[in-house]
Coordinates of C-alpha atoms in Angstrom, one line a residue:
X29 CA 80.7 -2.3 187.2
X30 CA 77.8 0.1 187.7
X31 CA 78.6 3.7 188.0
X32 CA 75.2 5.0 189.1
X33 CA 76.2 5.5 192.7
X34 CA 79.5 7.2 192.0
X35 CA 79.5 10.9 193.2
X36 CA 80.3 13.4 190.6
X37 CA 80.7 16.4 192.9
X38 CA 84.3 15.8 193.9
X39 CA 87.0 18.2 192.7
X40 CA 90.8 17.9 192.5
X41 CA 91.6 21.6 192.3
X42 CA 90.3 25.2 192.3
X43 CA 89.5 25.1 188.6
X44 CA 86.6 22.7 189.0
X45 CA 83.3 23.3 190.6
X46 CA 81.8 21.7 193.6
X47 CA 78.2 20.9 192.7
X48 CA 76.8 20.5 196.2
X49 CA 73.9 22.8 197.0
X50 CA 75.2 23.8 200.5
X51 CA 78.9 24.6 200.1
X52 CA 80.7 24.7 203.4
X53 CA 84.0 26.2 204.4
X54 CA 85.6 22.7 204.5
X55 CA 84.7 22.3 200.8
X56 CA 86.6 25.5 200.0
X57 CA 89.5 24.3 202.0
X58 CA 89.5 21.0 200.2
X59 CA 89.5 22.7 196.8
X60 CA 92.3 25.1 197.8
X61 CA 94.3 22.5 199.5
X62 CA 94.5 24.4 202.8
X63 CA 93.0 24.1 206.2
X64 CA 89.6 25.5 207.2
X65 CA 91.4 27.9 209.6
X66 CA 93.3 29.3 206.6
X67 CA 90.1 29.9 204.7
X68 CA 88.6 31.7 207.7
X69 CA 91.7 33.8 208.0
X70 CA 91.5 34.7 204.3
X71 CA 87.9 35.9 204.9
X72 CA 88.6 37.9 208.1
X73 CA 92.2 38.9 207.9
X74 CA 93.5 38.4 204.4
X75 CA 96.6 40.6 205.0
X76 CA 97.9 37.8 207.3
X77 CA 98.3 35.4 204.4
X78 CA 100.7 35.3 201.5
X79 CA 99.5 36.5 198.2
X80 CA 99.7 33.0 196.7
X81 CA 97.6 31.5 199.5
X82 CA 95.0 34.3 199.3
X83 CA 94.7 33.8 195.5
X84 CA 94.3 30.1 196.0
X85 CA 91.6 30.5 198.6
X86 CA 89.6 33.1 196.7
X87 CA 89.8 31.0 193.5
X88 CA 88.3 28.1 195.4
X89 CA 85.6 30.4 196.8
X90 CA 84.7 31.4 193.2
X91 CA 84.8 27.9 192.0
X92 CA 82.6 26.5 194.7
X93 CA 80.2 29.4 194.9
X94 CA 80.7 29.6 198.6
X95 CA 78.9 32.5 200.4
X96 CA 79.6 33.7 203.9
X97 CA 76.9 32.8 206.3
X98 CA 76.3 36.3 207.9
X99 CA 73.9 35.0 210.5
X100 CA 76.6 32.5 211.7
X101 CA 79.2 35.2 211.6
X102 CA 77.0 37.5 213.7
X103 CA 76.7 34.8 216.4
X104 CA 80.4 34.1 216.3
X105 CA 81.8 37.6 216.2
X106 CA 78.9 39.4 217.9
X107 CA 78.9 41.8 215.1
X108 CA 76.0 42.6 212.8
X109 CA 78.1 43.3 209.7
X110 CA 76.1 46.5 209.0
X111 CA 76.6 50.3 209.4
X112 CA 73.8 52.9 209.6
X113 CA 74.2 56.2 207.8
X114 CA 72.1 59.1 208.9
X115 CA 71.4 61.7 206.1
X116 CA 69.6 65.0 206.8
X117 CA 67.9 65.0 203.4
X118 CA 68.1 62.1 200.9
X119 CA 66.6 64.3 198.2
X120 CA 69.7 66.5 198.2
X121 CA 72.1 65.4 195.4
X122 CA 75.1 66.6 197.4
X123 CA 75.1 63.4 199.5
X124 CA 75.3 61.0 196.6
X125 CA 79.1 60.9 196.3
X126 CA 79.6 60.7 200.1
X127 CA 77.3 57.7 200.2
X128 CA 79.1 56.1 197.3
X129 CA 82.4 56.5 199.1
X130 CA 81.0 55.0 202.3
X131 CA 79.5 52.1 200.4
X132 CA 82.8 51.4 198.6
X133 CA 84.9 51.4 201.7
X134 CA 82.5 49.2 203.7
X135 CA 81.9 46.9 200.8
X136 CA 85.7 46.1 200.8
X137 CA 85.1 44.9 204.4
X138 CA 82.0 42.8 203.5
X139 CA 79.7 45.2 205.5
X140 CA 76.3 46.3 204.5
X141 CA 75.1 49.9 204.5
X142 CA 71.7 51.0 205.9
X143 CA 70.5 54.5 205.3
X144 CA 67.9 56.6 207.2
X145 CA 66.7 60.2 206.5
X146 CA 66.7 62.1 209.7
X147 CA 63.9 64.3 208.4
X148 CA 61.6 61.3 208.9
X149 CA 62.8 60.3 212.3
X150 CA 60.9 61.6 215.4
X151 CA 63.9 61.0 217.5
X152 CA 67.2 59.9 216.0
X153 CA 68.7 59.1 219.4
X154 CA 66.1 56.4 220.3
X155 CA 66.2 55.0 216.7
X156 CA 70.0 54.5 216.8
X157 CA 70.1 53.1 220.3
X158 CA 67.4 50.6 219.4
X159 CA 69.4 49.5 216.4
X160 CA 72.5 49.1 218.5
X161 CA 70.9 47.2 221.3
X162 CA 69.0 44.9 218.9
X163 CA 72.3 44.0 217.3
X164 CA 71.2 45.3 213.9
X165 CA 74.2 47.6 213.4
X166 CA 77.8 47.9 214.5
X167 CA 78.2 51.6 214.1
X168 CA 76.9 54.9 212.7
X169 CA 78.1 57.5 210.3
X170 CA 76.1 60.7 210.8
X171 CA 75.9 63.3 208.1
X172 CA 73.5 65.5 210.1
X173 CA 75.1 68.1 212.4
X174 CA 71.8 69.3 213.8
X175 CA 71.2 66.5 216.3
X176 CA 70.4 68.0 219.7
X177 CA 72.4 67.4 222.8
X178 CA 69.6 65.4 224.4
X179 CA 69.8 62.8 221.7
X180 CA 73.6 62.7 221.8
X181 CA 73.4 62.1 225.5
X182 CA 71.4 58.9 224.8
X183 CA 74.4 57.6 222.9
X184 CA 76.6 58.1 225.9
X185 CA 74.1 56.8 228.4
X186 CA 73.7 53.5 226.4
X187 CA 77.5 53.1 225.8
X188 CA 77.4 53.4 222.0
X189 CA 79.0 56.9 221.5
X190 CA 82.4 55.3 220.7
X191 CA 80.9 53.7 217.6
X192 CA 79.7 57.0 215.9
X193 CA 81.5 59.1 213.4
X194 CA 80.4 62.4 211.9
X195 CA 81.0 63.1 208.2
X196 CA 80.7 66.4 206.4
X197 CA 78.8 68.0 209.3
X198 CA 79.5 67.6 213.0
X199 CA 78.3 68.7 216.4
X200 CA 80.8 70.7 218.4
X201 CA 79.6 69.5 221.8
X202 CA 79.5 65.9 220.9
X203 CA 83.2 65.2 221.3
X204 CA 83.0 62.5 218.6
X205 CA 85.3 61.7 215.7
X206 CA 84.6 63.6 212.5
X207 CA 85.7 64.0 208.9
X208 CA 85.0 67.3 207.2
X209 CA 86.0 69.6 204.3
X210 CA 88.2 72.6 204.9
X211 CA 85.1 74.9 204.8
X212 CA 87.0 78.0 206.1
X213 CA 89.6 77.8 203.4
X214 CA 86.9 77.2 200.7
X215 CA 85.2 80.4 201.6
X216 CA 88.5 82.3 201.5
X217 CA 89.2 80.9 198.0
X218 CA 85.8 82.0 196.8
X219 CA 86.2 85.6 198.1
X220 CA 89.8 85.8 196.9
X221 CA 88.8 84.7 193.4
X222 CA 86.1 87.4 193.1
X223 CA 88.6 90.0 194.5
X224 CA 91.2 89.1 192.0
X225 CA 88.7 89.5 189.2
X226 CA 88.2 93.1 190.4
X227 CA 85.0 92.8 192.5
X228 CA 84.8 94.8 195.7
X229 CA 81.1 94.7 196.4
X230 CA 80.7 91.1 197.3
X231 CA 77.5 89.7 198.9
X232 CA 77.2 86.3 200.7
X233 CA 74.2 84.0 201.0
X234 CA 74.6 81.8 204.0
X235 CA 73.2 78.5 205.0
X236 CA 70.8 77.9 208.0
X237 CA 71.7 79.8 211.1
X238 CA 72.3 76.8 213.4
X239 CA 74.4 74.8 210.9
X240 CA 78.2 74.3 211.5
X241 CA 78.9 74.6 207.8
X242 CA 77.2 78.0 207.7
X243 CA 79.4 79.3 210.6
X244 CA 82.6 77.9 209.1
X245 CA 82.0 79.3 205.6
X246 CA 80.8 82.7 207.0
X247 CA 84.0 82.8 209.2
X248 CA 86.2 82.2 206.2
X249 CA 84.3 84.8 204.1
X250 CA 84.7 87.4 206.9
X251 CA 88.3 86.7 207.5
X252 CA 89.2 87.0 203.8
X253 CA 87.2 90.2 203.6
X254 CA 89.1 91.7 206.5
X255 CA 92.5 90.6 205.0
X256 CA 91.6 92.2 201.7
X257 CA 90.1 95.3 203.4
X258 CA 86.8 94.8 201.5
X259 CA 83.8 96.9 202.6
X260 CA 81.3 95.1 204.8
X261 CA 77.6 95.9 204.7
X262 CA 75.0 94.1 206.7
X263 CA 72.5 94.0 203.8
X264 CA 75.1 92.1 201.7
X265 CA 74.9 89.1 204.0
X266 CA 71.6 87.3 203.3
X267 CA 70.3 84.4 205.3
X268 CA 69.7 81.2 203.3
X269 CA 69.3 77.4 204.0
X270 CA 71.3 75.6 201.3
X271 CA 68.1 75.3 199.2
X272 CA 67.1 76.4 195.7
X273 CA 64.2 78.4 197.2
X274 CA 66.5 80.3 199.6
X275 CA 68.6 81.2 196.5
X276 CA 65.6 82.6 194.8
X277 CA 64.6 84.6 197.9
X278 CA 68.1 86.0 198.3
X279 CA 68.1 87.1 194.7
X280 CA 64.9 89.1 195.2
X281 CA 66.4 90.8 198.3
X282 CA 69.6 91.7 196.5
X283 CA 67.7 93.1 193.5
X284 CA 65.8 95.4 195.9
X285 CA 69.0 96.9 197.4
X286 CA 69.7 100.5 196.6
X287 CA 73.4 99.6 196.1
X288 CA 73.7 96.2 194.6
X289 CA 76.8 94.0 194.9
X290 CA 78.6 93.0 191.7
X291 CA 79.2 89.4 192.9
X292 CA 77.7 86.9 195.3
X293 CA 79.3 84.0 197.1
X294 CA 76.7 81.4 197.9
X295 CA 77.1 78.8 200.7
X296 CA 76.0 76.0 198.5
X297 CA 75.5 75.2 194.8
X298 CA 71.8 74.7 195.2
X299 CA 71.6 78.3 196.6
X300 CA 73.6 79.5 193.6
X301 CA 71.3 77.8 191.1
X302 CA 68.2 79.4 192.7
X303 CA 69.9 82.8 192.8
X304 CA 71.1 82.7 189.2
X305 CA 67.8 81.5 187.7
X306 CA 66.0 84.3 189.5
X307 CA 68.5 87.0 188.4
X308 CA 68.2 85.8 184.8
X309 CA 64.4 85.8 185.0
X310 CA 64.5 89.4 186.2
X311 CA 66.6 90.5 183.2
X312 CA 70.2 90.3 184.6
X313 CA 72.9 88.3 183.0
X314 CA 75.4 86.1 184.9
X315 CA 78.3 86.9 184.9
X316 CA 78.0 90.2 183.0
X317 CA 75.8 91.9 185.5
X318 CA 76.6 89.8 188.6
X319 CA 79.2 87.1 189.2
X320 CA 78.2 84.0 191.3
X321 CA 80.3 81.5 193.1
X322 CA 78.8 78.3 194.8
X323 CA 80.1 75.7 197.2
X324 CA 80.1 71.9 196.8
X325 CA 80.6 71.2 193.1
X326 CA 77.7 68.8 192.7
X327 CA 77.3 67.2 189.3
X328 CA 74.9 69.8 188.0
X329 CA 77.4 72.6 188.4
X330 CA 79.3 71.7 185.3
X331 CA 76.1 71.4 183.2
X332 CA 74.2 74.5 184.4
X333 CA 74.0 77.5 182.0
X334 CA 76.2 79.3 182.7
X335 CA 78.4 76.6 184.3
X336 CA 79.0 77.4 187.9
X337 CA 82.3 78.5 189.5
X338 CA 82.4 76.8 192.8
X339 CA 84.4 75.3 195.6
X340 CA 84.9 71.6 195.1
X341 CA 84.5 69.2 198.0
X342 CA 86.0 65.8 197.6
X343 CA 82.8 64.1 198.6
X344 CA 83.8 60.6 197.8
X345 CA 86.9 61.1 200.0
X346 CA 84.7 62.3 202.8
X347 CA 82.8 59.1 202.6
X348 CA 85.7 56.7 202.4
X349 CA 87.6 58.4 205.2
X350 CA 84.6 58.4 207.5
X351 CA 84.0 54.7 206.8
X352 CA 87.7 53.9 207.5
X353 CA 87.6 55.9 210.7
X354 CA 84.5 54.1 211.9
X355 CA 86.0 50.7 211.0
X356 CA 88.9 51.6 213.2
X357 CA 86.5 52.6 216.0
X358 CA 84.5 49.4 216.0
X359 CA 87.4 47.0 215.5
X360 CA 87.8 45.2 218.9
X361 CA 91.5 44.7 218.2
X362 CA 92.1 48.5 217.9
X363 CA 92.9 50.4 221.0
X364 CA 91.5 53.9 221.5
X365 CA 93.8 56.7 220.4
X366 CA 93.9 60.1 222.0
X367 CA 94.1 61.7 218.5
X368 CA 91.0 60.0 217.2
X369 CA 88.9 63.0 218.2
X370 CA 91.0 65.4 216.2
X371 CA 89.0 66.2 213.0
X372 CA 90.1 64.7 209.8
X373 CA 90.1 67.6 207.3
X374 CA 89.8 67.0 203.6
X375 CA 91.2 69.8 201.3
X376 CA 89.0 71.8 198.8
X377 CA 89.7 73.4 195.4
X378 CA 88.4 76.3 193.5
X379 CA 86.8 75.3 190.1
X380 CA 86.6 78.3 187.8
X381 CA 83.8 78.1 185.2
X382 CA 81.6 80.6 183.4
X383 CA 79.5 82.2 186.2
X384 CA 82.3 84.6 187.2
X385 CA 83.9 87.5 185.3
X386 CA 85.4 90.9 186.0
X387 CA 82.8 93.5 187.0
X388 CA 81.6 95.9 184.3
X389 CA 82.2 98.8 186.7
X390 CA 85.8 99.4 187.6
X391 CA 86.3 99.5 191.4
X392 CA 88.1 102.5 192.9
X393 CA 91.8 102.1 193.1
X394 CA 91.9 99.4 190.4
X395 CA 93.9 99.9 187.2
X396 CA 91.9 100.9 184.1

């Protein structure tokens, strides 16, 4: 008997491979010994299946090399399977861990991540609405708190505002869900740390004037100053913009003061690096001549010389929590909750390194 026409692509279990080029869901079902509906359920709602059934289906998927047809899924579910993330400056290393957290959480739900730098967008509002209306995205995570009200109004007018979540930064007037660090407490921790070292002349380099993080961190700094009854001098609060250059500029202004502070709390690590490098270039030693505290704890903080004392934000948690919140917002099976607009606040920590030390001059009222 000739065997030339006998097919050799049949399988009797999940341990063998289906050799067809176009594997379909029914092939997976046949290998796993379940119905096609069960395979679909494993892909869309795996929590509804028993662990044994899930394991069997996913073993069959691996054995067959099955890939989800995203185009077909889009037509069936009317979802694009993609989320857009708006970043105010992709060149800033601060955002790397937030993006990693977003990608991790969305990847667990088989969703793609698109990224756009708002610095390169003429109008973010039109850009987002076009992506929504053209079925290219299902939702947006916005890391930029500087979007004007006119653009936010476009979201409401086009009915997509309920699919937008702010992360890290936010817009007060937007009335949209947000995930943020405890910036006020972080500033309090920074000032308290310097006070406990013995510093009383503490300067602050802010972020940009119209930024929500600037206001929150300045608020915490002023509240802790008042609680500790520290002196307040206008010239000890220097305007910055979260950049290295603004740290350099702030250092030059501080060096020109008739009465210099003994410590500086910077609103970002980037500002702190710019400030410290300029102080060192002008002959001052950190922390012997001036202590410096940053905010963010980006990767370079631990490698800079001297290593930077800073406020650590759990940036990966900001990303994963924002992604989880957005998935909840865009899930058609999830009903809107009144508490969804309440900000999700992620805690912060003080990380003490080598850029802070007691002042060389003993403050009045302090023990010798």
